[in-house]
């Protein structure tokens, strides 16, 4: 049977996008082919929005049969953080059947070459992109993100990260030419001449272990990096966030089939409650790559136990913002208030510790004492979230009961500068919606320092009084070195202090945002330009996305012969 | 004090070479800036050769004081495999003093940027290159290689591999621009605009654990890859092959000083007999990168125990040549005889198992039975090594008593097709010089299969009778998968069998040489063109050199602010 998607069609449709993505990762200037506004997805405005919702609703209560080999039962049980029972059931896989079946198509996928693989990946991303408004609901009702964030972060931004990984994978595989003629002079004798052929070969099956909060955004880089480098990919979603990745697998399998490849190159491994299959799968000999986002405990376990595989982990970290001196005090307050509120702080990039000198800081609004800064920030959060409808649109819902427990426990750690407030979601009364708490700590007290140096994932931040700006830099250094950090922020008008903080970040490999006061937030990174994590501190052993993230997912085999 | 080597001088002298190296790794066509003939090193022929020897002789019995901090004693005891006591003593280091001292200069080295680091590395290589004739003796009298091989492999070829690593390191660090202006449209509102600065930052101190047989060739890639990416490098040579790496460290420290950097960025860690400091050093928190060549046992230990570091290992493997059908029988015999004899088979790339169908093979000289092929190969080796002077120039000396023991034990494993012969070295009577043994095994017998699937490092090869060519391919696959392989060779005139072997090599990630009958040998790889190992089978977790070998030795830290 001829493939429905021909190489010519794929090239015509996607090669320009691939070229543009390759340029973007070289310049790291702004670029995205995936529009960020719902209106761009169709020409009928609210009708398209409704159609996206209807497509999502039509999935509820259905069986998502992916046609996978080795399906030995069905798994369901997802409940939205908004209280909706999704009721979608997914295939449960027998790895002894599924994994060998996934390997069957790898030779043809390898032989297709880097360009075809990249173009097929771009077609998968395009099909996902066409259903962005439907995916938005799937992400919303698994992560608890508010709709607009689920749409943006789970849609175009996730697709950007996937495309970025494809571009890096393509660039890396094509750095070595397909063939080379090697002719070595031998003085007066005939030169030695060899013809060499170089082939990128995959490592095996890549395992993507998804997370609850950003199933697509954190899942796509590893999925597309492994697939584009010739590997098969088994997707093991978080048990509470299966739907977005199951739909992704469904789309991938369909596109692979249409392009003439084996659909089993991409498969889903959903698990029964409490089954904990990630560790079992990661240590299977067929699995040679693991991409993981989640707890430090399990990430460390993977790194220690899946040593036959390349393991890329994003784990816990403690993010710091230092306020040393401020050129735009109101801008800083608004910017930080948004960063603390967005998705109830349930981002690996959200600030946790706000280090402020106990003697206060100079600002464009005059000197502000420690208490004033904290109170003004609390006020800014209050103002931002004063209207319940707007608040739920920013906060979303708490993703699981653990976050709520931590939030409630945080109030006992110190003086509460801003109390968390319960909000009833107008549409989803069962959703657990809470505003952030801000707790004051004293960096000079050992107990307080210990508290702020533990990750407290969720809408909790600590305003930490420090003796001096240099003490803040020291605490930052220790925090990054010992606990890791995905982001660091600093507000300073002092070139000397800026240099001090920058040096800490360079030495401890942390990504630094300086003096953000406008519409870019420390917790946001843009694909093709910003690195997500550094891969050089304990929060993550890889960065999204750089060459190191893709270069070891394949190897190059050389066949040489006399010319 | 102003640097004696200015940036302008370095650029003028080395930037063209760097550019040419960057082109070479893109095209993988033949290139080397390091001449392969001793005559190229000076204009006075034998006088230059004598001067190189004299420079080496002048080192004997001396103390090589590198001026390193934390020197707490002196270490000596190297004995040449040719029987000469070197008597050179080296600093023994207290790591509690030396390692912190090595970190002191890293900030300036980091801030110098990728280009300056590359150019300084090229100057180090140039200074080493100027002393190639001296290094040749140092390599000869530590590895046991014959002079011409020690000159070539230990000199220009090692320098090539070092330069190749520098080129990859430079290319990798400059793929991300130094700065980017990021401007994101916001419809009718002002665009969001950020200025981003990207800095490659080192991981820490790289540890190079050298080997006995190729101290410079196997040591330079890791040394220069780590140094060029901004790390400090601690070189821990094999206790019997200290001198070539100690001289390398001496040159590096001098060049770093002249270029205005801290010499402690490169240091030596020589050890007392039996001290076994590699494991202690590799698990120090300051060590963040390890490059190792040696036994599988210790390589596996490093991978399991130095998990805070990036660990690049080249370990044992079992290399196979399959003889299925031959288009140039005499050429094959000559080529294989050389491969088995060169440096007494003490190369990680030397063939061990020669798989030959028990019913014989078709050749351009008519059908040859299994026994005929083996006898003809034995004859070819005999002919190649018939003249003792020529033989010692090819064989060199056995590097240690373990190789001699294995050689002697091998004769008991099966029928000896070619007995090993003792040769007295005309110049060094204490050298242990032996011709290779060829032992016949039967691949259908489990004991024989077990014997040939263990690495028998040294001048030992097994002529293994197999039931069919496909059985040969199967045994090849199992050998590479279970034991690893640095090289695979095959002789075949059948397109089908060629495809079968190629597929095994692609699936098991082994580097394949087909039908070599001329002056290129399966055990030789050329920098800038051939990959040494694949990094995809148990023989090595990295290839020399590709992007994966350098991309994770540094991280990129981003500092962003509103434009």
PDB file of N, CA and C in Angstrom, chain A residues 321 323 329-341 351-356 368-385 417-418 436-439 461-464 491:
ATOM      1  N   UNK A 321      14.129  34.678  44.195  1.00  0.00           N
ATOM      2  CA  UNK A 321      14.197  36.037  43.649  1.00  0.00           C
ATOM      3  C   UNK A 321      14.840  36.907  44.724  1.00  0.00           C
ATOM      4  N   UNK A 323      15.610  40.686  45.975  1.00  0.00           N
ATOM      5  CA  UNK A 323      15.252  42.100  45.800  1.00  0.00           C
ATOM      6  C   UNK A 323      16.318  42.919  46.524  1.00  0.00           C
ATOM      7  N   UNK A 329       9.527  50.109  41.126  1.00  0.00           N
ATOM      8  CA  UNK A 329       8.948  49.360  42.240  1.00  0.00           C
ATOM      9  C   UNK A 329       7.571  48.799  41.896  1.00  0.00           C
ATOM     10  N   UNK A 330       6.716  49.625  41.304  1.00  0.00           N
ATOM     11  CA  UNK A 330       5.365  49.158  40.969  1.00  0.00           C
ATOM     12  C   UNK A 330       5.419  48.037  39.927  1.00  0.00           C
ATOM     13  N   UNK A 331       6.307  48.223  38.967  1.00  0.00           N
ATOM     14  CA  UNK A 331       6.469  47.184  37.945  1.00  0.00           C
ATOM     15  C   UNK A 331       6.912  45.871  38.558  1.00  0.00           C
ATOM     16  N   UNK A 332       7.841  45.966  39.499  1.00  0.00           N
ATOM     17  CA  UNK A 332       8.307  44.744  40.163  1.00  0.00           C
ATOM     18  C   UNK A 332       7.175  44.070  40.917  1.00  0.00           C
ATOM     19  N   UNK A 333       6.409  44.861  41.664  1.00  0.00           N
ATOM     20  CA  UNK A 333       5.324  44.265  42.452  1.00  0.00           C
ATOM     21  C   UNK A 333       4.322  43.560  41.545  1.00  0.00           C
ATOM     22  N   UNK A 334       3.951  44.225  40.456  1.00  0.00           N
ATOM     23  CA  UNK A 334       2.973  43.627  39.530  1.00  0.00           C
ATOM     24  C   UNK A 334       3.537  42.363  38.898  1.00  0.00           C
ATOM     25  N   UNK A 335       4.793  42.443  38.524  1.00  0.00           N
ATOM     26  CA  UNK A 335       5.416  41.293  37.873  1.00  0.00           C
ATOM     27  C   UNK A 335       5.512  40.110  38.828  1.00  0.00           C
ATOM     28  N   UNK A 336       5.973  40.374  40.049  1.00  0.00           N
ATOM     29  CA  UNK A 336       6.114  39.282  41.015  1.00  0.00           C
ATOM     30  C   UNK A 336       4.750  38.731  41.426  1.00  0.00           C
ATOM     31  N   UNK A 337       3.768  39.602  41.583  1.00  0.00           N
ATOM     32  CA  UNK A 337       2.433  39.143  41.986  1.00  0.00           C
ATOM     33  C   UNK A 337       1.888  38.156  40.952  1.00  0.00           C
ATOM     34  N   UNK A 338       2.108  38.480  39.703  1.00  0.00           N
ATOM     35  CA  UNK A 338       1.646  37.579  38.635  1.00  0.00           C
ATOM     36  C   UNK A 338       2.407  36.254  38.706  1.00  0.00           C
ATOM     37  N   UNK A 339       3.726  36.321  38.876  1.00  0.00           N
ATOM     38  CA  UNK A 339       4.544  35.100  38.925  1.00  0.00           C
ATOM     39  C   UNK A 339       4.118  34.190  40.065  1.00  0.00           C
ATOM     40  N   UNK A 340       3.755  34.792  41.200  1.00  0.00           N
ATOM     41  CA  UNK A 340       3.360  33.979  42.353  1.00  0.00           C
ATOM     42  C   UNK A 340       1.975  33.372  42.164  1.00  0.00           C
ATOM     43  N   UNK A 341       1.146  34.042  41.360  1.00  0.00           N
ATOM     44  CA  UNK A 341      -0.260  33.628  41.246  1.00  0.00           C
ATOM     45  C   UNK A 341      -0.500  32.643  40.114  1.00  0.00           C
ATOM     46  N   UNK A 351       8.737  31.332  41.472  1.00  0.00           N
ATOM     47  CA  UNK A 351       9.607  31.737  42.580  1.00  0.00           C
ATOM     48  C   UNK A 351       9.059  31.201  43.904  1.00  0.00           C
ATOM     49  N   UNK A 352       9.943  30.791  44.756  1.00  0.00           N
ATOM     50  CA  UNK A 352       9.530  30.395  46.108  1.00  0.00           C
ATOM     51  C   UNK A 352      10.087  31.352  47.142  1.00  0.00           C
ATOM     52  N   UNK A 353      11.380  31.600  47.093  1.00  0.00           N
ATOM     53  CA  UNK A 353      12.023  32.422  48.123  1.00  0.00           C
ATOM     54  C   UNK A 353      12.288  33.827  47.604  1.00  0.00           C
ATOM     55  N   UNK A 354      11.766  34.809  48.318  1.00  0.00           N
ATOM     56  CA  UNK A 354      12.009  36.211  47.979  1.00  0.00           C
ATOM     57  C   UNK A 354      12.964  36.734  49.043  1.00  0.00           C
ATOM     58  N   UNK A 355      14.219  36.919  48.665  1.00  0.00           N
ATOM     59  CA  UNK A 355      15.232  37.334  49.630  1.00  0.00           C
ATOM     60  C   UNK A 355      15.324  38.859  49.634  1.00  0.00           C
ATOM     61  N   UNK A 356      15.082  39.460  50.796  1.00  0.00           N
ATOM     62  CA  UNK A 356      15.012  40.914  50.912  1.00  0.00           C
ATOM     63  C   UNK A 356      15.833  41.324  52.127  1.00  0.00           C
ATOM     64  N   UNK A 368      12.182  51.489  51.064  1.00  0.00           N
ATOM     65  CA  UNK A 368      11.094  50.633  51.525  1.00  0.00           C
ATOM     66  C   UNK A 368      11.663  49.647  52.528  1.00  0.00           C
ATOM     67  N   UNK A 369      11.044  49.582  53.689  1.00  0.00           N
ATOM     68  CA  UNK A 369      11.495  48.618  54.685  1.00  0.00           C
ATOM     69  C   UNK A 369      11.139  47.201  54.240  1.00  0.00           C
ATOM     70  N   UNK A 370      11.748  46.212  54.885  1.00  0.00           N
ATOM     71  CA  UNK A 370      11.414  44.819  54.591  1.00  0.00           C
ATOM     72  C   UNK A 370       9.907  44.611  54.685  1.00  0.00           C
ATOM     73  N   UNK A 371       9.312  45.081  55.791  1.00  0.00           N
ATOM     74  CA  UNK A 371       7.878  44.875  55.984  1.00  0.00           C
ATOM     75  C   UNK A 371       7.059  45.579  54.906  1.00  0.00           C
ATOM     76  N   UNK A 372       7.511  46.740  54.513  1.00  0.00           N
ATOM     77  CA  UNK A 372       6.773  47.462  53.462  1.00  0.00           C
ATOM     78  C   UNK A 372       6.816  46.696  52.137  1.00  0.00           C
ATOM     79  N   UNK A 373       7.973  46.194  51.778  1.00  0.00           N
ATOM     80  CA  UNK A 373       8.076  45.451  50.519  1.00  0.00           C
ATOM     81  C   UNK A 373       7.130  44.254  50.552  1.00  0.00           C
ATOM     82  N   UNK A 374       7.161  43.533  51.670  1.00  0.00           N
ATOM     83  CA  UNK A 374       6.321  42.336  51.770  1.00  0.00           C
ATOM     84  C   UNK A 374       4.846  42.738  51.738  1.00  0.00           C
ATOM     85  N   UNK A 375       4.519  43.766  52.463  1.00  0.00           N
ATOM     86  CA  UNK A 375       3.117  44.199  52.498  1.00  0.00           C
ATOM     87  C   UNK A 375       2.670  44.694  51.124  1.00  0.00           C
ATOM     88  N   UNK A 376       3.536  45.399  50.456  1.00  0.00           N
ATOM     89  CA  UNK A 376       3.169  45.910  49.124  1.00  0.00           C
ATOM     90  C   UNK A 376       2.999  44.753  48.133  1.00  0.00           C
ATOM     91  N   UNK A 377       3.838  43.745  48.264  1.00  0.00           N
ATOM     92  CA  UNK A 377       3.707  42.587  47.384  1.00  0.00           C
ATOM     93  C   UNK A 377       2.405  41.848  47.690  1.00  0.00           C
ATOM     94  N   UNK A 378       2.124  41.693  48.993  1.00  0.00           N
ATOM     95  CA  UNK A 378       0.856  41.058  49.382  1.00  0.00           C
ATOM     96  C   UNK A 378      -0.315  41.855  48.805  1.00  0.00           C
ATOM     97  N   UNK A 379      -0.199  43.155  48.875  1.00  0.00           N
ATOM     98  CA  UNK A 379      -1.254  43.993  48.317  1.00  0.00           C
ATOM     99  C   UNK A 379      -1.382  43.813  46.812  1.00  0.00           C
ATOM    100  N   UNK A 380      -0.261  43.683  46.154  1.00  0.00           N
ATOM    101  CA  UNK A 380      -0.302  43.506  44.696  1.00  0.00           C
ATOM    102  C   UNK A 380      -0.958  42.179  44.324  1.00  0.00           C
ATOM    103  N   UNK A 381      -0.656  41.142  45.083  1.00  0.00           N
ATOM    104  CA  UNK A 381      -1.300  39.848  44.825  1.00  0.00           C
ATOM    105  C   UNK A 381      -2.793  39.966  45.086  1.00  0.00           C
ATOM    106  N   UNK A 382      -3.123  40.587  46.213  1.00  0.00           N
ATOM    107  CA  UNK A 382      -4.534  40.802  46.556  1.00  0.00           C
ATOM    108  C   UNK A 382      -5.263  41.546  45.444  1.00  0.00           C
ATOM    109  N   UNK A 383      -4.630  42.589  44.948  1.00  0.00           N
ATOM    110  CA  UNK A 383      -5.251  43.381  43.885  1.00  0.00           C
ATOM    111  C   UNK A 383      -5.420  42.559  42.612  1.00  0.00           C
ATOM    112  N   UNK A 384      -4.401  41.805  42.296  1.00  0.00           N
ATOM    113  CA  UNK A 384      -4.443  41.004  41.072  1.00  0.00           C
ATOM    114  C   UNK A 384      -5.562  39.982  41.131  1.00  0.00           C
ATOM    115  N   UNK A 385      -5.797  39.453  42.350  1.00  0.00           N
ATOM    116  CA  UNK A 385      -6.736  38.340  42.501  1.00  0.00           C
ATOM    117  C   UNK A 385      -8.027  38.767  43.192  1.00  0.00           C
ATOM    118  N   UNK A 417       2.179  36.877  55.923  1.00  0.00           N
ATOM    119  CA  UNK A 417       2.087  38.238  55.402  1.00  0.00           C
ATOM    120  C   UNK A 417       0.879  38.379  54.478  1.00  0.00           C
ATOM    121  N   UNK A 418       0.529  37.298  53.837  1.00  0.00           N
ATOM    122  CA  UNK A 418      -0.665  37.282  52.992  1.00  0.00           C
ATOM    123  C   UNK A 418      -1.297  35.912  53.186  1.00  0.00           C
ATOM    124  N   UNK A 436      -2.428  32.524  46.723  1.00  0.00           N
ATOM    125  CA  UNK A 436      -1.131  32.196  47.346  1.00  0.00           C
ATOM    126  C   UNK A 436      -1.013  32.727  48.771  1.00  0.00           C
ATOM    127  N   UNK A 437      -0.235  32.035  49.539  1.00  0.00           N
ATOM    128  CA  UNK A 437       0.157  32.504  50.857  1.00  0.00           C
ATOM    129  C   UNK A 437       1.590  33.039  50.760  1.00  0.00           C
ATOM    130  N   UNK A 438       1.844  34.115  51.491  1.00  0.00           N
ATOM    131  CA  UNK A 438       3.219  34.612  51.635  1.00  0.00           C
ATOM    132  C   UNK A 438       3.564  34.568  53.114  1.00  0.00           C
ATOM    133  N   UNK A 439       4.648  33.883  53.434  1.00  0.00           N
ATOM    134  CA  UNK A 439       5.057  33.696  54.827  1.00  0.00           C
ATOM    135  C   UNK A 439       6.407  34.364  55.024  1.00  0.00           C
ATOM    136  N   UNK A 461       4.968  31.168  49.003  1.00  0.00           N
ATOM    137  CA  UNK A 461       6.280  31.791  48.874  1.00  0.00           C
ATOM    138  C   UNK A 461       6.713  32.322  50.221  1.00  0.00           C
ATOM    139  N   UNK A 462       8.023  32.445  50.358  1.00  0.00           N
ATOM    140  CA  UNK A 462       8.609  32.896  51.603  1.00  0.00           C
ATOM    141  C   UNK A 462       9.309  34.224  51.359  1.00  0.00           C
ATOM    142  N   UNK A 463       8.927  35.218  52.163  1.00  0.00           N
ATOM    143  CA  UNK A 463       9.663  36.487  52.151  1.00  0.00           C
ATOM    144  C   UNK A 463      10.722  36.371  53.234  1.00  0.00           C
ATOM    145  N   UNK A 464      11.970  36.260  52.806  1.00  0.00           N
ATOM    146  CA  UNK A 464      13.048  35.914  53.723  1.00  0.00           C
ATOM    147  C   UNK A 464      13.901  37.141  53.992  1.00  0.00           C
ATOM    148  N   UNK A 491      16.325  41.737  41.402  1.00  0.00           N
ATOM    149  CA  UNK A 491      16.032  43.144  41.174  1.00  0.00           C
ATOM    150  C   UNK A 491      17.161  43.932  41.785  1.00  0.00           C
TER     151      UNK A 491
END
